[in-house]
Coordinates of C-alpha atoms in Angstrom, one line a residue:
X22 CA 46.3 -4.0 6.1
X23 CA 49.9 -2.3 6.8
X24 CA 49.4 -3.0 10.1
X25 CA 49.3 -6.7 9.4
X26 CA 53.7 -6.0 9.4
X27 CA 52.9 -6.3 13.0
X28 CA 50.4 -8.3 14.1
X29 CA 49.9 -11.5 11.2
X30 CA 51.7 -14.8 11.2
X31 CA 54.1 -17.3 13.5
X32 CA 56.9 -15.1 13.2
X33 CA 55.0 -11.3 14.5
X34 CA 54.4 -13.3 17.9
X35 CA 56.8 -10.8 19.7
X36 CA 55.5 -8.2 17.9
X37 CA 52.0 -9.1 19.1
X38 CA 52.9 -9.5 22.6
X39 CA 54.3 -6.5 22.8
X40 CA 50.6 -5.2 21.5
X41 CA 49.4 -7.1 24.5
X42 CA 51.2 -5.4 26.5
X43 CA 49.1 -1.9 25.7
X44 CA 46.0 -4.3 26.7
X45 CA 45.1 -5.1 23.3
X46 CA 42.8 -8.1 22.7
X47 CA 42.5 -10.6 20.5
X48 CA 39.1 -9.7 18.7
X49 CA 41.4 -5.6 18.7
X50 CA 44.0 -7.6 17.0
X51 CA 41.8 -8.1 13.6
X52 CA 40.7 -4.4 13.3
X53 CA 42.5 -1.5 11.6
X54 CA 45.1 0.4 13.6
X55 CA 44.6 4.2 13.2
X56 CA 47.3 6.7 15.0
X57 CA 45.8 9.3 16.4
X58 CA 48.8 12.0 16.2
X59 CA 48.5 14.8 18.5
X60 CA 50.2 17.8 18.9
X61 CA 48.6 18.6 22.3
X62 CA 50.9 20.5 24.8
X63 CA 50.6 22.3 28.2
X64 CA 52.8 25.0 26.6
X65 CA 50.9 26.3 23.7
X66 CA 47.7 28.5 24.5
X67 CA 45.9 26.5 21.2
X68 CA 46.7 23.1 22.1
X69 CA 46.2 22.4 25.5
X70 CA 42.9 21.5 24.9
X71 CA 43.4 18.5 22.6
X72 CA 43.8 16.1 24.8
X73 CA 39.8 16.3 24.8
X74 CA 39.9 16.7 21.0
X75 CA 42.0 13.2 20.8
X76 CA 39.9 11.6 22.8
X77 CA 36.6 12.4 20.8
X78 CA 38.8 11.6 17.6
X79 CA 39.3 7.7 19.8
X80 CA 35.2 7.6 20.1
X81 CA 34.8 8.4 16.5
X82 CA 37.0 5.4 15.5
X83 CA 36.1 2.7 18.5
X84 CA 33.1 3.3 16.9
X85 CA 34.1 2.4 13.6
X86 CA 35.3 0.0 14.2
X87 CA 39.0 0.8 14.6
X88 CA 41.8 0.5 16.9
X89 CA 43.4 4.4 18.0
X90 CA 47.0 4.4 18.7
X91 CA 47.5 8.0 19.9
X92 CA 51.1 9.5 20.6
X93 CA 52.3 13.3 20.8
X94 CA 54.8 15.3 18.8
X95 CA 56.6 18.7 19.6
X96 CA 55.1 22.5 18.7
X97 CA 56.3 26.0 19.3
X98 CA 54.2 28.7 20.2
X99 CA 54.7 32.0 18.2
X100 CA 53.6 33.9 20.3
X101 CA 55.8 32.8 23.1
X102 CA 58.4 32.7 21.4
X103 CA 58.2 35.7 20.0
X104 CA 61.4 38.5 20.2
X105 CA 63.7 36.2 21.5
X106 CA 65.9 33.3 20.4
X107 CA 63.0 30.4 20.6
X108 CA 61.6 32.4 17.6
X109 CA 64.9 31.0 15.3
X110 CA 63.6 27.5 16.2
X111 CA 59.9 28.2 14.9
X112 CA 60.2 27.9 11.0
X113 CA 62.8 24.9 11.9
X114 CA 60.2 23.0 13.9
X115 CA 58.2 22.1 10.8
X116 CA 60.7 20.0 9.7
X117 CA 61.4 18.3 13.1
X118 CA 57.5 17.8 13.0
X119 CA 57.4 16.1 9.6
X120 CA 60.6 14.0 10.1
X121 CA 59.1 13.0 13.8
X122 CA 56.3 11.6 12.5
X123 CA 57.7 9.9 9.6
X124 CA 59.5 8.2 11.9
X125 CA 56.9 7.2 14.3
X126 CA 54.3 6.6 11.3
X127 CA 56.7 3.7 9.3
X128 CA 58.4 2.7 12.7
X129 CA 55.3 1.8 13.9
X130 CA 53.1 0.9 10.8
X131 CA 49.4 2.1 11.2
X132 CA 46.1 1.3 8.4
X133 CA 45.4 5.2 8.6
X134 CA 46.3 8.5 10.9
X135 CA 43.7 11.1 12.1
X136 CA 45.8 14.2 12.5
X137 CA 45.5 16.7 15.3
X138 CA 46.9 19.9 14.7
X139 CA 46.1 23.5 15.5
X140 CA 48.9 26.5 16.0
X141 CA 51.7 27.7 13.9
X142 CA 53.8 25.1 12.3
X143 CA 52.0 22.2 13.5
X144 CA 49.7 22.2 11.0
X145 CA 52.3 22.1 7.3
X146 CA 54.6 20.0 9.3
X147 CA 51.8 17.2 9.9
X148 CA 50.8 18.0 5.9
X149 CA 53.9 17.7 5.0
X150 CA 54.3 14.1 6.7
X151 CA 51.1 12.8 5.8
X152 CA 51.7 13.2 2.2
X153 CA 55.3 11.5 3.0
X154 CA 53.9 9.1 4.4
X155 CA 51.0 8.6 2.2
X156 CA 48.4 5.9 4.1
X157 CA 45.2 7.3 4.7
X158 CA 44.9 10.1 6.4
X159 CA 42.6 13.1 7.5
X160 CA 43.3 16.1 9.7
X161 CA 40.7 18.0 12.5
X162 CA 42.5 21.0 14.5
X163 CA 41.7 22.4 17.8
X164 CA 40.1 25.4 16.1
X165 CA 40.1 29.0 17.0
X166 CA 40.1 31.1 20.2
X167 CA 37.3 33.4 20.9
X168 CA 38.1 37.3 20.4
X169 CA 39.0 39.0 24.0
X170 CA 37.6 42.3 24.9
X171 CA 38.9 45.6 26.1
X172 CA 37.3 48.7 27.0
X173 CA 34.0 47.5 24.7
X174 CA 35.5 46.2 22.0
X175 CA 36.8 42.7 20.8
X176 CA 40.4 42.6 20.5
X177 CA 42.8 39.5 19.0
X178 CA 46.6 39.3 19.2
X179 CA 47.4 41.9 16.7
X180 CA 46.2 44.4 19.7
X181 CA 48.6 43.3 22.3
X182 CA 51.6 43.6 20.1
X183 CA 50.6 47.2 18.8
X184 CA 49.8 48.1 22.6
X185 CA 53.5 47.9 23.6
X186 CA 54.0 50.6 21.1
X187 CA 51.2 52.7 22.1
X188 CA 52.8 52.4 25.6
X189 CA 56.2 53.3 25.0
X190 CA 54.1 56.9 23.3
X191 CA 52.1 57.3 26.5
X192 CA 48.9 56.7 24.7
X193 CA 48.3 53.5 27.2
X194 CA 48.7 53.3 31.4
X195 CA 49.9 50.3 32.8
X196 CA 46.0 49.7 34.0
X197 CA 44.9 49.2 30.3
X198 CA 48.3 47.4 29.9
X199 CA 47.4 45.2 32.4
X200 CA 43.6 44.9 31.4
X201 CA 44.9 44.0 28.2
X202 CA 47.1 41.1 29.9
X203 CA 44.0 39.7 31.5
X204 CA 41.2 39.5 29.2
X205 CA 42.8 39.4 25.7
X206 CA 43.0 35.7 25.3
X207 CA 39.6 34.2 26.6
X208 CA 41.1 30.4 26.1
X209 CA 42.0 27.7 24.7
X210 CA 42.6 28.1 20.4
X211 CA 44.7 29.3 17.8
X212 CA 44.5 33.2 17.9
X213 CA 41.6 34.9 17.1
X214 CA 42.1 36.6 13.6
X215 CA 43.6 35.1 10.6
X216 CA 46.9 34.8 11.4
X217 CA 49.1 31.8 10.3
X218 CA 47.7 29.0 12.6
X219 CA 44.2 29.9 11.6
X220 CA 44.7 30.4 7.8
X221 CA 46.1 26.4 7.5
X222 CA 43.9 25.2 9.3
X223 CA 41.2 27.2 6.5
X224 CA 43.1 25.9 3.7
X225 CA 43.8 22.3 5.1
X226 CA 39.5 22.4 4.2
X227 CA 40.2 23.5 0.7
X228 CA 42.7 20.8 0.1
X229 CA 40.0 18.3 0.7
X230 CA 41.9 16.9 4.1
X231 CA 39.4 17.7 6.5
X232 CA 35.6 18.3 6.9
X233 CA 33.8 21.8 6.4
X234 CA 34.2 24.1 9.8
X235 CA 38.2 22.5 10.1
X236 CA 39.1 26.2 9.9
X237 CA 36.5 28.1 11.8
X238 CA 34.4 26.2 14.1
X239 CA 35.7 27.6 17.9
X240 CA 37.9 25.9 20.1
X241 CA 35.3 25.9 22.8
X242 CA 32.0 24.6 21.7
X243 CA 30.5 21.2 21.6
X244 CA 30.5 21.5 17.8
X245 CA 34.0 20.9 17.7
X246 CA 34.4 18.2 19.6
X247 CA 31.5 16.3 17.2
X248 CA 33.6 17.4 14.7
X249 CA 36.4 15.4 16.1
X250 CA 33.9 12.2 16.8
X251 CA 33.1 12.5 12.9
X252 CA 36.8 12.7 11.6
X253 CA 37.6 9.3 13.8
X254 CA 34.5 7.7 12.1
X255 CA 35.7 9.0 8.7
X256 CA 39.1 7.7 8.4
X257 CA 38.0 4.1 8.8
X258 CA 35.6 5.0 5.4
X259 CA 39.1 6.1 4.1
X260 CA 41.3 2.6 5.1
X261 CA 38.2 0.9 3.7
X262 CA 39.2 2.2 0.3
X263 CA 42.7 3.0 0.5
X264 CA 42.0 6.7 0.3
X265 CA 45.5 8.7 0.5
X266 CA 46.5 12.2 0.5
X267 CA 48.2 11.8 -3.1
X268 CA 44.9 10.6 -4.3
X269 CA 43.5 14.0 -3.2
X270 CA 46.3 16.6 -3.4
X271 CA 45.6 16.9 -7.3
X272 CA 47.2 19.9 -9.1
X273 CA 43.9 21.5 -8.5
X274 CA 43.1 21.1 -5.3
X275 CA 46.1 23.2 -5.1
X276 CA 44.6 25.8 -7.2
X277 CA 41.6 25.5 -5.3
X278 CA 43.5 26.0 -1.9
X279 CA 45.6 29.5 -3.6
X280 CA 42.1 30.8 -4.5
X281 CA 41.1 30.3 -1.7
X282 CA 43.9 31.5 0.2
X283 CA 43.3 35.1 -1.8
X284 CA 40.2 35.7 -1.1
X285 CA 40.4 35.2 2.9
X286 CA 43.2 37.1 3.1
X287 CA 45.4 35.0 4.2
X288 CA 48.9 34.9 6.3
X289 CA 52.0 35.6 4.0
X290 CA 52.8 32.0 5.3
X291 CA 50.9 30.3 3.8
X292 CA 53.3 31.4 0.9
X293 CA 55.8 29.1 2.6
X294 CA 54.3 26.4 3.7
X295 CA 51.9 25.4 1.0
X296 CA 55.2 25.1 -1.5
X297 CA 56.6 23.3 0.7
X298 CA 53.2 20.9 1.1
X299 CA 54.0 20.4 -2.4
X300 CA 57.0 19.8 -2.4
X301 CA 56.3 16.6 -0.5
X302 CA 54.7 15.1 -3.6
X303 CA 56.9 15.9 -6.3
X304 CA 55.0 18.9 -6.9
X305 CA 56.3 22.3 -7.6
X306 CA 54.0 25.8 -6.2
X307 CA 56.3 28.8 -7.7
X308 CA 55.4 32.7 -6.7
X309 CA 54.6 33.6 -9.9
X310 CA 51.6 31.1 -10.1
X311 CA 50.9 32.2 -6.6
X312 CA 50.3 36.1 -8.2
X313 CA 48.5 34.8 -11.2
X314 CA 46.2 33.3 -9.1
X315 CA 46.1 36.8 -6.6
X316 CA 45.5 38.5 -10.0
X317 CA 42.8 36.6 -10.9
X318 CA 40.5 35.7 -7.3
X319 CA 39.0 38.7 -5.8
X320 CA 39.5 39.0 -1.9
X321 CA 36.0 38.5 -0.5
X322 CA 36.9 38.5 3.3
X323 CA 38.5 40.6 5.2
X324 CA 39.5 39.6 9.3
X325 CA 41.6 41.1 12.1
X326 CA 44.0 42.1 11.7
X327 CA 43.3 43.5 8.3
X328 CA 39.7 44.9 9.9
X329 CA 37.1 44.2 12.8
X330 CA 36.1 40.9 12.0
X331 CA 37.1 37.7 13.7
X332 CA 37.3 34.0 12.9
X333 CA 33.9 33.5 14.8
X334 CA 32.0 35.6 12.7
X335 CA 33.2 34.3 9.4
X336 CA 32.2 30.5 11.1
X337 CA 28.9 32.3 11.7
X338 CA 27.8 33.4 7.8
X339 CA 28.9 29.6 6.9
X340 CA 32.5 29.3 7.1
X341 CA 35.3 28.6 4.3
X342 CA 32.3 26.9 2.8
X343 CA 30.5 29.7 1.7
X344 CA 33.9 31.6 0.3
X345 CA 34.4 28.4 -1.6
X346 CA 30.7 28.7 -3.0
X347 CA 31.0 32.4 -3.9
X348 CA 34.1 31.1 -6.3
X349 CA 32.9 28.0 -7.2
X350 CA 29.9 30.0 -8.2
X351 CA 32.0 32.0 -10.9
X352 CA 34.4 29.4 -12.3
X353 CA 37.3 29.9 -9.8
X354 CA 36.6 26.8 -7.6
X355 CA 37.2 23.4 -9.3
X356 CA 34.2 21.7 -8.4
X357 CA 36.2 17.8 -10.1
X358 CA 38.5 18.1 -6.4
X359 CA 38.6 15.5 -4.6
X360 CA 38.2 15.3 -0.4
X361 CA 38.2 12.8 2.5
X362 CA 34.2 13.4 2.2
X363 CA 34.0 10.7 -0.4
X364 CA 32.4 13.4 -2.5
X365 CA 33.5 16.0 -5.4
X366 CA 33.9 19.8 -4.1
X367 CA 30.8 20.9 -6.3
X368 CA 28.8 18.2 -4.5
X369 CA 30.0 19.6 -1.4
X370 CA 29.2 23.2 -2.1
X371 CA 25.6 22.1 -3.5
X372 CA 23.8 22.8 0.0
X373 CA 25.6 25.5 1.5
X374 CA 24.9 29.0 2.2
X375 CA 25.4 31.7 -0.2
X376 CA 27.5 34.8 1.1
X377 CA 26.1 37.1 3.8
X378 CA 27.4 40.2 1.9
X379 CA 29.1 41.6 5.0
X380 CA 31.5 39.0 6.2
X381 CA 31.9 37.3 3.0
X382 CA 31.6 39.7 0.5
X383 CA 29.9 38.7 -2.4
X384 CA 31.9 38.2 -5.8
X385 CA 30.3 41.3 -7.3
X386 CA 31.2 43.6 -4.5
X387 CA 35.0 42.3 -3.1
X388 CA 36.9 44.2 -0.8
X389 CA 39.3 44.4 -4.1
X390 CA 39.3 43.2 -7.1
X391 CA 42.7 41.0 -6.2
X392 CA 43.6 38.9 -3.5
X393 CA 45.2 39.3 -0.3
X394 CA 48.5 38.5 -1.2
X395 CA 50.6 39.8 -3.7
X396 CA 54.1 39.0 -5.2
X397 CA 56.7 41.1 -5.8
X398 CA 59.6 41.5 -8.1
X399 CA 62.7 43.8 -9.0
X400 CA 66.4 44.2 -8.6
X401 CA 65.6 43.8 -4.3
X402 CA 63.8 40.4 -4.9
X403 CA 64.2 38.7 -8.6
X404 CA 63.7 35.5 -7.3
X405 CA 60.2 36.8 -5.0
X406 CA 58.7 38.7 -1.9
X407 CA 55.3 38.6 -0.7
X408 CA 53.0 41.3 0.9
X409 CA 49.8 40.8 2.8
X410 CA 48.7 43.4 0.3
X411 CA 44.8 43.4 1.3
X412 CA 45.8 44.3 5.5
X413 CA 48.1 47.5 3.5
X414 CA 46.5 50.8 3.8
X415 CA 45.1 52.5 0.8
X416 CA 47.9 55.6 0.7
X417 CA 51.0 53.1 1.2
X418 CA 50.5 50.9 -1.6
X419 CA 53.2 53.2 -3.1
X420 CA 55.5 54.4 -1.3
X421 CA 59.1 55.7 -1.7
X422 CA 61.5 56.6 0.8
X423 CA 64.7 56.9 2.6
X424 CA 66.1 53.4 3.9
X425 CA 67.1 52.8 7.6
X426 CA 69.3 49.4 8.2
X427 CA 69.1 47.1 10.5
X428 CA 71.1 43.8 10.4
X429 CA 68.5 42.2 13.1
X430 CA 65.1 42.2 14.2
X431 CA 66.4 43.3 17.5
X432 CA 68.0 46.3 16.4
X433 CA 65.2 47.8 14.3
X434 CA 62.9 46.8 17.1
X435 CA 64.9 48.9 19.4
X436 CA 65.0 51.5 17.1
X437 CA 61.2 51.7 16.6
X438 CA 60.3 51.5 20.2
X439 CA 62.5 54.5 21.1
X440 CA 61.2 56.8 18.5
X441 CA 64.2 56.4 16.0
X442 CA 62.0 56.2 13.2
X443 CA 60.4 58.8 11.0
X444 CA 57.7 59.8 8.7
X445 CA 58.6 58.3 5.7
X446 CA 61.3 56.0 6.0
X447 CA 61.4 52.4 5.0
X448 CA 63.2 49.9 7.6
X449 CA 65.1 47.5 6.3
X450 CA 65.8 44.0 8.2
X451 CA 68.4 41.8 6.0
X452 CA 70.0 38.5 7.4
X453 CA 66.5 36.9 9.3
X454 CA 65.8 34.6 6.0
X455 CA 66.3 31.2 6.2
X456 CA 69.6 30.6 6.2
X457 CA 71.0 34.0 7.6
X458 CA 68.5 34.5 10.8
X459 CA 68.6 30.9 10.6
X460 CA 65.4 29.8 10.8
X461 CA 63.5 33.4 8.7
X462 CA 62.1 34.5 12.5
X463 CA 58.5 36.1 12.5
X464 CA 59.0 40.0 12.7
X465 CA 56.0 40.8 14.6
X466 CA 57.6 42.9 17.1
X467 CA 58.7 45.7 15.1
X468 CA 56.0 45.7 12.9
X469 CA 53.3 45.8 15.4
X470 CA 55.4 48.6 16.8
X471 CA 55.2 50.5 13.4
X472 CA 51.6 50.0 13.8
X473 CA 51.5 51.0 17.7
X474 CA 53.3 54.4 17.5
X475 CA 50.6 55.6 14.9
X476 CA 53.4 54.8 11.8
X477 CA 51.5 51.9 10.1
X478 CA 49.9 54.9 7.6
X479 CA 53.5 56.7 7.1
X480 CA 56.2 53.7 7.6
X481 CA 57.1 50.8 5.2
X482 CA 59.4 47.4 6.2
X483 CA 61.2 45.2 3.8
X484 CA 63.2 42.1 5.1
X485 CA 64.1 38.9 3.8
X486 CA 62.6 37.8 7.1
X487 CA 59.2 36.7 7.7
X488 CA 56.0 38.3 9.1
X489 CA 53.2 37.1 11.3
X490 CA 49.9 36.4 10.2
X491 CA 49.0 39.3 12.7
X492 CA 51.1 41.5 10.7
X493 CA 49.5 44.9 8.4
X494 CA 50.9 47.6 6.7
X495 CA 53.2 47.8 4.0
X496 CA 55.2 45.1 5.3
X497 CA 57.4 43.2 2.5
X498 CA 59.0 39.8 3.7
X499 CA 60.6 36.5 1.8
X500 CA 62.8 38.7 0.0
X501 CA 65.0 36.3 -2.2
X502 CA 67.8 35.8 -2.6
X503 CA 68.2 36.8 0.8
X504 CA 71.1 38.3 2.6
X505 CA 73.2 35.8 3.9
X506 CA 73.0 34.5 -0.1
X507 CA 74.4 38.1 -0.7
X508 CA 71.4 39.2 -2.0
X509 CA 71.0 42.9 -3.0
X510 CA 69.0 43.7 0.2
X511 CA 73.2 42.9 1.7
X512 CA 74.1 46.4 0.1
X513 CA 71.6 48.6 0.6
X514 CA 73.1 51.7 3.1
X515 CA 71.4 53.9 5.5
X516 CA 69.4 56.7 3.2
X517 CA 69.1 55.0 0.0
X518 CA 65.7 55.4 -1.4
X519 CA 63.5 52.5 -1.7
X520 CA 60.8 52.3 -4.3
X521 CA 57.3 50.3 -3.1
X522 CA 55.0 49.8 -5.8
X523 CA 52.5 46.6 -4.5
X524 CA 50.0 47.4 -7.3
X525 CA 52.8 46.9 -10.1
X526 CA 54.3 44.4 -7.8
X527 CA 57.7 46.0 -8.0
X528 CA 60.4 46.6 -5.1
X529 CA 63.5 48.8 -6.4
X530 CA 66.9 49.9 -4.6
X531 CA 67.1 53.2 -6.0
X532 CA 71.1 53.2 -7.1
X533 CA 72.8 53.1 -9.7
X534 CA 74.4 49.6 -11.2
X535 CA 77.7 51.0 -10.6
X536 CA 77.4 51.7 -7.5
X537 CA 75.8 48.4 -6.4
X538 CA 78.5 46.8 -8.2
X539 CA 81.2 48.9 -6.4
X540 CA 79.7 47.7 -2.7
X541 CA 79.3 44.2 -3.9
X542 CA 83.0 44.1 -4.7
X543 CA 83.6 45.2 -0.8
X544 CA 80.8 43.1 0.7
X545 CA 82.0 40.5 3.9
X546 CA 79.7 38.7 4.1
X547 CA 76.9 37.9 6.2
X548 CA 77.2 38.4 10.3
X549 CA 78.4 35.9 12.4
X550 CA 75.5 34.4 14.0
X551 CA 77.8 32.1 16.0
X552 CA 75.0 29.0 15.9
X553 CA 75.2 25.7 17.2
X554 CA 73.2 22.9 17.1
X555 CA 70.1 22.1 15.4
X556 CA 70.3 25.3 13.8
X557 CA 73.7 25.1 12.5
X558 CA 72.5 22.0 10.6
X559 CA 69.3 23.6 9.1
X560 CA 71.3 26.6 8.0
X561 CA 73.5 24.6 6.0
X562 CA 70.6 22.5 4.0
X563 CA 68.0 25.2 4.0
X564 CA 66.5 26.6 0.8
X565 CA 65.6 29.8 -0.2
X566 CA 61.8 31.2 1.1
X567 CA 60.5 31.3 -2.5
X568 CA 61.6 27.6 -2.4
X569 CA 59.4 27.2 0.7
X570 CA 62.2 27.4 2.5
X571 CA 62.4 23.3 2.5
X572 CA 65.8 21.1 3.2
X573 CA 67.4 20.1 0.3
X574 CA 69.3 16.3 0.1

């Protein structure tokens, strides 16, 4: 066992001490150690509940047989960190989580690791480790919040962003502003609709990493805390036979986790983090095999934001089970994946529920015939940008317009809030990628503004930023090369037109190659972002977003 580094022969006596010391016994001593790592914290809405998730994750491997070692790392909250500096540091805080528990996981060597996960970038940065890492390993999140409710109607955080644009028109008082405020966000979970927390925690299931309802089963109920007790129990099955996540993470359960991706309709994210999953094991997840897959997997589900549906009903019709089914069914599902189960994915799929048709759409009858996200090239983004193209409405899938500059997420967001922006235009946000912002912050605000001042039908946004999973619209991020890598998106001007065709998957500057050519010759550079810190350093190894934005030796 690898624990044995710490606990077998004359000369581990300090070491085993020291174990005594956390009032381990003798007969503890013999038994696999499993970390429990937990990313519970009183700051985050979705995690500070998993305290009681650890602790049924400790039953589950007492149980067992096993000895639980459980110890915390950091998280940021999107949403709280939202339209102010904190959200530089999000993006960044995967790669503090991976290195974190790399450090803690061969520091302190353990037989196997349950991990806890549940909002935002908790969930690639413990991935990420785990396949560092490499013992054996096997994930349970907090799970979902329950959908709020507001003048008879259930209501996620896509609502509460597009209310502060609906304010600033007069179309809401500061009573439904504050009715809002109270009974949006029932408890504990990751955000109700599939945003970014929610849509890893879905595909973490289609990797093979954790058991069916991972994804979808709510925060709340007993379910999830059996859940919990199960995955403790599990991971002993996997340290019995040495089970790692590189013996899973085949090429195709990556191809199983894209398709699956599509056809939820998941975050633009996703298209960040799972490269970067990859990455972790020598493995390489480009955009164009991303779109080849879009092209090819129907999008069967459709939740809030992208429509009325929330991550409790989809758990209701059977979960990401049944979407994996309603593939597997047709050939887009390799059935040969592996998962911590013990068992193949078509073994796993034998039993379950076909699609209810209404929630899950079945595989004749999508919601369209490509998935949710599409990739997009031309002389804006020749290296990528991806659009949440099943949450864009039907008239804006084209669109062509006049641009309006911005150089920050502040500025634009200023700009939409006091009625700056027109019919028609197309915002443009350059230097918030990676390396310019630093740290590619989430441009919720101004989108959800778009979307608040009755614009999401009339308005397009293109940055080399990144969006929320609660963005919709026509809302183009991971433009590369981005800015601050003087990208093109560097010399666009106020008024140039902008071409947007999703269905094509093209995104043009509409001027001529001598003129581009003449502005590059004048271009200074990027702004002076005058950053210190942490963020100075990941600015300076950061690579681009179609890289997965990942830190390069």
């Amino acid at each position: 066992m690898r624990s044995d580094a710490i606990k077998k022969g004359s000369t581990r006596l300090p070491h085993r001490a020291m174990l005594k010391a956390l009032t381990l016994t003798d007969a503890e001593m013999e038994r696999p150690f499993v970390a429990v790592v937990n990313s519970k914290s009183d700051l985050i809405p979705g995690h500070i509940h998993l305290g009681d998730i650890a602790e049924a994750v400790k039953a589950g491997i007492r149980m067992a047989g096993g000895v639980p070692f459980e110890f915390n790392n950091i998280g940021v909250c999107d949403a709280l960190a939202m339209s102010h500096l904190g959200m530089k540091y999000s993006l960044p805080s995967r790669e503090l989580i991976a290195d974190g528990i790399e450090s803690m996981l061969i520091a302190n060597p353990m037989d196997g690791a349950v991990f806890i996960p549940n909002c935002d970038k908790t969930v690639p940065g413990m991935l990420m480790a785990a396949c560092r890492v490499n013992i054996p390993s096997i994930f349970v999140s907090g799970g979902p919040m329950m959908a709020g409710k507001f003048e008879g109607r259930r209501i996620a955080g896509s609502d509460l962003t597009e209310a502060v644009g609906k304010y600033s028109k007069g179309e809401y008082d500061d009573a439904q502003m504050k009715e809002l405020e109270d009974h949006a966000c029932p408890g504990c979970g990751a955000c109700a609709g599939m945003y970014t927390a929610n849509s890893m925690n879905c595909l973490t299931e289609t990797l093979g990493l954790a058991f069916p309802g991972n994804g979808t089963i709510p925060a709340v109920v007993s379910e999830r805390r059996r859940l919990a007790k199960e995955t403790g129990m599990r991971i002993m099955e996997l340290i019995k036979h040495n089970t790692r996540p590189s013996d899973i993470l085949a090429d195709r359960a990556f191809e199983n986790a894209l398709r699956a991706e599509m056809a939820i309709g998941c975050s633009t994210n996703t298209l960040l983090h799972l490269p970067a999953i990859a990455n972790e094991l020598n493995k390489k997840i480009d955009l164009g095999y991303a779109d080849k897959i879009s092209r090819e997997t129907p999008q069967l589900c459709k939740l809030n934001p992208a429509a009325a549906a929330y991550i409790e009903d989809l758990h209701s019709v059977g979960g990401v089970s049944a979407i994996l089914k309603e593939l597997y069914n047709h050939g887009l599902i390799d059935g040969g994946a592996a998962s911590v189960l013990g068992i193949s994915f078509g073994e796993m799929l034998a039993n379950v529920r076909p699609a209810d048709g209404v929630v899950i759409r079945r595989f004749e009858d999508p919601w369209r015939g490509e998935g949710g996200l599409a990739v997009m090239r031309g002389n804006l983004c020749p290296d990528g940008a991806v659009v949440k193209q099943g949450a864009v409405l039907e008239n804006m899938l084209r669109h062509t317009g006049p641009a309006r500059v911005f150089d920050s997420e502040e500025s634009a967001s200023e700009a939409i809030y006091s009625g700056k922006i027109q019919k028609g235009d197309v915002v443009v946000i350059r230097y918030e990628g990676p390396r310019g912002g630093p740290g590619m912050q989430e441009m919720l605000t101004p989108t959800s503004m778009i979307a608040g001042r009755g614009l999401d039908g009339h308005v397009a946004l293109i940055t080399d930023g990144r969006f929320s999973g609660v963005t919709r619209g026509a809302c183009v991020g991971h433009i590369s090369p981005e800015g601050a890598d003087g990208g093109l998106i560097s010399l666009i001007e106020e008024g140039d037109r902008i071409s947007i065709d999703i269905p094509s998957r093209r995104l043009e500057l509409l001027v001529d190659d001598e003129t581009i050519e003449r502005r590059g010759q004048n271009w200074q550079g990027p702004p002076d972002r005058k950053i210190s810190g942490y963020l100075k350093r990941y600015a300076k190894m950061v690579s681009s977003a179609c890289e997965g934005a990942i830190l390069k030796d």
